[in-house]
C-alpha atoms as one frame of an Amber mdcrd trajectory, in Angstrom:
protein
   0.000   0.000   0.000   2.587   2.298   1.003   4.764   1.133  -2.151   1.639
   2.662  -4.078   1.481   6.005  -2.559   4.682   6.554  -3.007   4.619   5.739
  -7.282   1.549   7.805  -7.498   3.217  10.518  -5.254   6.028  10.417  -7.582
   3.967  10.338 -10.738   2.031  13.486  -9.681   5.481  15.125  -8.854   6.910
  14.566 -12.626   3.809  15.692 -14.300   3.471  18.806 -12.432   7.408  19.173
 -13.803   6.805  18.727 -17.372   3.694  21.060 -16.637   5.597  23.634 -15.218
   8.793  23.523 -17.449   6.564  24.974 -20.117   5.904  27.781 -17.979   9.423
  30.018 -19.472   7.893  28.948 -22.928   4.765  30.440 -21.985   5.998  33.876
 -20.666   7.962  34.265 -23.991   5.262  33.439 -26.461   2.641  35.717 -24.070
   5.577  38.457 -24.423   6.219  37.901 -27.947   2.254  38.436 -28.825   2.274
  41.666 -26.655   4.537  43.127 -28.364   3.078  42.050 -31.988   0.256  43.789
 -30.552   1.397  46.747 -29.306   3.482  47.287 -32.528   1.345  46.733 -35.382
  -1.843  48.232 -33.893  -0.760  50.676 -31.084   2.249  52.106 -32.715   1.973
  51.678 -36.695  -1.939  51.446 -37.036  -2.606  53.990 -34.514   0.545  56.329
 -33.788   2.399  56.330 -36.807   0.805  58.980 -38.812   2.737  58.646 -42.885
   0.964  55.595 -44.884   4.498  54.959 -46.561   5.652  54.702 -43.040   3.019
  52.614 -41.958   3.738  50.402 -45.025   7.574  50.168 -44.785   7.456  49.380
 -40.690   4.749  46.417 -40.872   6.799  44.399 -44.282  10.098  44.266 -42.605
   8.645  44.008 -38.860   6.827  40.970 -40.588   9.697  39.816 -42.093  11.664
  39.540 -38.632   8.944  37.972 -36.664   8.882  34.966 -39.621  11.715  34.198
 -38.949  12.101  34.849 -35.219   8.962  32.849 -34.779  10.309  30.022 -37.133
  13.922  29.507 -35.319  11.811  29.967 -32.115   9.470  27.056 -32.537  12.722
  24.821 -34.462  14.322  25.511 -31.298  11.337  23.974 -28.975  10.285  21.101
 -30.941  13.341  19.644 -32.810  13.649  16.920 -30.341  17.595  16.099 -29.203
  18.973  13.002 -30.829  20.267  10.176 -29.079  23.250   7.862 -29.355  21.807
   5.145 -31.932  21.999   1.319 -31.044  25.278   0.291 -31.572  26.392   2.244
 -28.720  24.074   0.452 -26.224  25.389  -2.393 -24.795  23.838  -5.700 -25.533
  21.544  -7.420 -23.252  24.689 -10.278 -22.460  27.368  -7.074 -22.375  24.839
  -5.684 -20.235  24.560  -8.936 -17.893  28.389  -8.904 -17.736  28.711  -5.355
 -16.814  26.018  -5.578 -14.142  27.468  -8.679 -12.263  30.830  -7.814 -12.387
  31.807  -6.634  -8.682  35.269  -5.276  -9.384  35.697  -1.935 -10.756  38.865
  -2.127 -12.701  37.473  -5.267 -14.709  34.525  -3.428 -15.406  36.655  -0.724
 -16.407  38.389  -3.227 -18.816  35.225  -4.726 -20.303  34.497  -1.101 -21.508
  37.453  -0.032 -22.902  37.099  -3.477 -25.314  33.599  -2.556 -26.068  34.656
   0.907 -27.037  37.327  -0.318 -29.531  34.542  -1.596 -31.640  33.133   2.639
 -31.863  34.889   5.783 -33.356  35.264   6.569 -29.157  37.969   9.386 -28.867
  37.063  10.990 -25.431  37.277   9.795 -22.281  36.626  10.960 -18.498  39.266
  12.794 -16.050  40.184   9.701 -15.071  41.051   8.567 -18.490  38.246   5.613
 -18.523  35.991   5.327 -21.171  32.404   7.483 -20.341  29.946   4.945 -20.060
  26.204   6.300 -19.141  24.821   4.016 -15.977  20.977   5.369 -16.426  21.507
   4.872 -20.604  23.322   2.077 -20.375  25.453   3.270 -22.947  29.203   4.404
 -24.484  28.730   7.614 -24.553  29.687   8.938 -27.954  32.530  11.638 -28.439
  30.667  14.899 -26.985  27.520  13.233 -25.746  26.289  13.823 -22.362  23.161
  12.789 -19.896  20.909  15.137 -19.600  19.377  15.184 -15.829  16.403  17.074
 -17.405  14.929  15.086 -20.408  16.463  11.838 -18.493  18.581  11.172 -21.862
  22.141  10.781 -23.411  22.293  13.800 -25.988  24.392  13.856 -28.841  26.841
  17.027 -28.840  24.984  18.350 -26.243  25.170  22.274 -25.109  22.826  22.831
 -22.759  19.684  22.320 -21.708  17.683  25.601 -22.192  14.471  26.406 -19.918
  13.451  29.236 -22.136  13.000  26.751 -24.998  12.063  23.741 -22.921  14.429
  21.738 -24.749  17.885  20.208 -24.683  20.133  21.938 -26.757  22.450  19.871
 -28.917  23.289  18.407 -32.536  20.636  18.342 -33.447  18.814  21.803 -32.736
  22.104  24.185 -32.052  21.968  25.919 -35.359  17.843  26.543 -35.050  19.084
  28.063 -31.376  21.874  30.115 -32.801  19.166  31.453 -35.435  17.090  31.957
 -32.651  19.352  34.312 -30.528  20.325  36.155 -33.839  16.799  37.064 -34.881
  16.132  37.912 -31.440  18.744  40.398 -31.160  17.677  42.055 -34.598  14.150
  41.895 -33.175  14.421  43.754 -30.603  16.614  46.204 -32.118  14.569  46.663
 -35.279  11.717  47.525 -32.532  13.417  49.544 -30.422  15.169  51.916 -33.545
  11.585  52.122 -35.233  10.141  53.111 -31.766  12.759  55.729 -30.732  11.428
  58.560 -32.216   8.003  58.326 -31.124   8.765  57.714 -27.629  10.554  61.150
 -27.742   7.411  62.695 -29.248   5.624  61.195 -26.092   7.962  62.732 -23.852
   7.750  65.585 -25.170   3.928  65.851 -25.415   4.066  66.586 -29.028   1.680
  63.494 -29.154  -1.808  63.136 -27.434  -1.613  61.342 -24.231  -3.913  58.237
 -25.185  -3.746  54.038 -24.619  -0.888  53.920 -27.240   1.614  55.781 -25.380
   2.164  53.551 -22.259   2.303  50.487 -24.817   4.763  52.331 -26.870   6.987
  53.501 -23.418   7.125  49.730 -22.351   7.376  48.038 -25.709  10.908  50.369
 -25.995  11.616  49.848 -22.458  10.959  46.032 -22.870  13.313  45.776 -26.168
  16.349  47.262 -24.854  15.996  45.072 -21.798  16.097  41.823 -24.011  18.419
  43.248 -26.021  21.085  43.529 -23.894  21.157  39.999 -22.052  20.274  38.876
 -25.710  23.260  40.228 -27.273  25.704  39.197 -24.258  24.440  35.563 -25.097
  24.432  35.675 -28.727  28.279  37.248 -28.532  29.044  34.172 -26.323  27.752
  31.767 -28.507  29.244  33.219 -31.436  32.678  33.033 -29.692  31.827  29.155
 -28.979  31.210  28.286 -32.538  34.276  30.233 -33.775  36.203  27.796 -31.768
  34.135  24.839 -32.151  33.228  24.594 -28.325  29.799  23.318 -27.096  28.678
  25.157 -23.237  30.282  22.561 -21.024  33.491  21.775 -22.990  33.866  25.888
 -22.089  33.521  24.863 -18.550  35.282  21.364 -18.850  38.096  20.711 -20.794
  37.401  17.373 -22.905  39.908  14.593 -22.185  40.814  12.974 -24.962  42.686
   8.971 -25.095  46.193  11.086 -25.009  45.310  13.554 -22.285  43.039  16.796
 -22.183  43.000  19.415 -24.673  40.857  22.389 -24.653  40.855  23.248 -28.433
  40.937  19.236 -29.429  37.862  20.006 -31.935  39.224  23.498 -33.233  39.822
  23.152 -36.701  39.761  26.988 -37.573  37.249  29.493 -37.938  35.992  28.599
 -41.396  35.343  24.759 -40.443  34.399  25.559 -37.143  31.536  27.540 -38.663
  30.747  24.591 -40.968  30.327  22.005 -38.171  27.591  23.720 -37.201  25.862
  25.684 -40.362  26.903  22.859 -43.345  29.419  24.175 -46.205  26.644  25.615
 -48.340  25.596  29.267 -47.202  22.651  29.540 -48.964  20.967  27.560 -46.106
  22.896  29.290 -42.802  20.005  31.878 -42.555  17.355  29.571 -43.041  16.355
  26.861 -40.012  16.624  23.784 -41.731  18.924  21.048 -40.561  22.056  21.280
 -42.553  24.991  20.183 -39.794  27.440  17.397 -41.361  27.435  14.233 -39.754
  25.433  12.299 -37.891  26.647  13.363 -34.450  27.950  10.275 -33.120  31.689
  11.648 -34.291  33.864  14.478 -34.890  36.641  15.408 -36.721  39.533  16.504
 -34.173  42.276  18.956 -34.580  44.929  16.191 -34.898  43.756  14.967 -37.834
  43.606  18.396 -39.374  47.354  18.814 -38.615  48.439  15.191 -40.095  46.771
  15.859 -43.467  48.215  19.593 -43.554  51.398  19.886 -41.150  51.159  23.431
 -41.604  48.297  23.591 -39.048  50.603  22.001 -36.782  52.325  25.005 -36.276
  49.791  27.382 -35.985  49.318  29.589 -33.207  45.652  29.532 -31.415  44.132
  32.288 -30.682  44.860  31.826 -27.087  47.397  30.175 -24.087  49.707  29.723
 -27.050  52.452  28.655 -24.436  49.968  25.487 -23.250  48.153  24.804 -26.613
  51.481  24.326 -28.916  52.587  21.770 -26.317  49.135  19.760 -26.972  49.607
  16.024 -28.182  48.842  14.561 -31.342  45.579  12.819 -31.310  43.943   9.695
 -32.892  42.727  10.008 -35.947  39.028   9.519 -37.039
């Protein structure tokens, strides 16, 4: 009896979660349709005075919030991908694993598993990273996310404000995201400048539109700012081919750790993440190489052009020339 209060206790717990972990979500989209509002009716149907004006503001306001919208709902319901099956252990590699009592044979067991998987990464320890809860090898640049209870390829984050784990899978749809958010808010807040002046200045009546046209600046340059401070940091990720928690964590690879171990300059860096054909980096449609179970590395970079080996990064030059070679893929 008591074993059944407590799975229905815990039941209601996680459904109140997912219920409330759409709450950010909700504040955003209720934001984002205040600010449509106040916009188009309050400040170019009602306040803005010039038709060509009028005209001009709502095509390329419209224009923006297509796409913001677009990368926005990419972002929330491009779900993260998972390591595929080859990377789970079997059900008699499983049994194995499980009844095995000493740790450094179980150790051993998965360092022959991995041999059979383009594996490249390990933990600070140097062992192979093995999920417990997935019962998995965790591919290079995977982690478990505590949130969606999952392994996620390449994973970055996992963002409230989207409701979703960020990773292979949905990173350039974010990216998009934060960069149409930024010109959102700025396209709102130049276009509304000049009429919040005319309100402060009472060379405009005093009616409903002015306190929507006050906040809606006032509420622009407030995203803007935090927007832009986490766009810039993203942008400095890509250009060095970093996910969120390699910037935290240095990844360890089979030869030791190495902070820029999947730096393969600022072009390619770029490509890993928008796809080599530019016609598509604007647009949120998937277009990452690979399949996200592996990487190319910096070492093999420098063993097909030895050049590379002898370039300076961008930063702790001292450390970062002293970095070992690495395995290739």
């Amino acid at each position: 009896m008591r074993r059944g209060w407590k799975m229905a206790l815990s039941g209601g717990l996680r459904c109140c979660r997912r219920v409330l972990s759409w709450v950010p979500v909700l504040v955003i989209v209720l934001v984002v349709l205040w600010s449509y509002y106040a916009y188009v009716f309050e400040l170019c149907l009602v306040t803005v005075l010039s038709p060509a004006e009028k005209v001009i503001y709502l095509i390329l306001y419209h224009a923006i919030f297509v796409f913001f919208t677009w990368t926005y709902w990419k972002s929330i319901f491009t779900l993260p991908q998972q390591p595929n099956q080859k990377f789970h252990l079997s059900y008699t590699d499983k049994e194995r694993y499980e009844n095995e009592e000493r740790p450094e044979v179980q150790k051993q067991m998965l360092v022959d598993m991995a041999k059979k998987l383009p594996v490249y990464t390990r933990t600070g320890s140097g062992a192979v990273r093995f999920c417990d809860r997935c019962n998995l090898i965790k591919p290079d640049r995977c982690h478990h996310c505590s949130v969606c209870a999952m392994c996620v390829l390449k994973m970055d984050h996992h963002c409230p404000w989207v409701n979703n784990c960020i990773g292979f899978s949905n990173y350039k749809f974010f990216l998009q995201f934060l960069a149409y958010s930024v010109l959102y808010c700025l396209y709102i807040a130049t276009t509304v400048f000049s009429y919040f002046i005319k309100y402060w200045r009472g060379e405009l009546p005093s009616v409903r539109s002015k306190f929507h046209v006050l906040f809606l600046l006032f509420v622009a340059c407030m995203f803007f700012v935090s927007l832009v401070i986490l766009f810039g940091y993203h942008c400095w990720l890509v250009s060095r081919n970093k996910t969120t928690l390699e910037a935290f964590c240095t990844p360890v690879f089979t030869s030791g750790p190495e902070k820029n171990g999947f730096n393969l300059g600022f072009i390619k860096n770029i490509q890993q993440v928008f796809g080599d054909k530019k016609k598509f980096w604007l647009i949120p449609i998937g277009s990452s190489p690979g399949d996200g179970h592996s990487f190319p590395m910096r070492s093999m970079n420098e063993s097909q052009n030895p050049l590379l080996a002898n370039e300076e990064p961008w930063e702790d030059n001292e450390d970062d020339n002293q970095g070992p070679d690495y395995q290739e893929i």
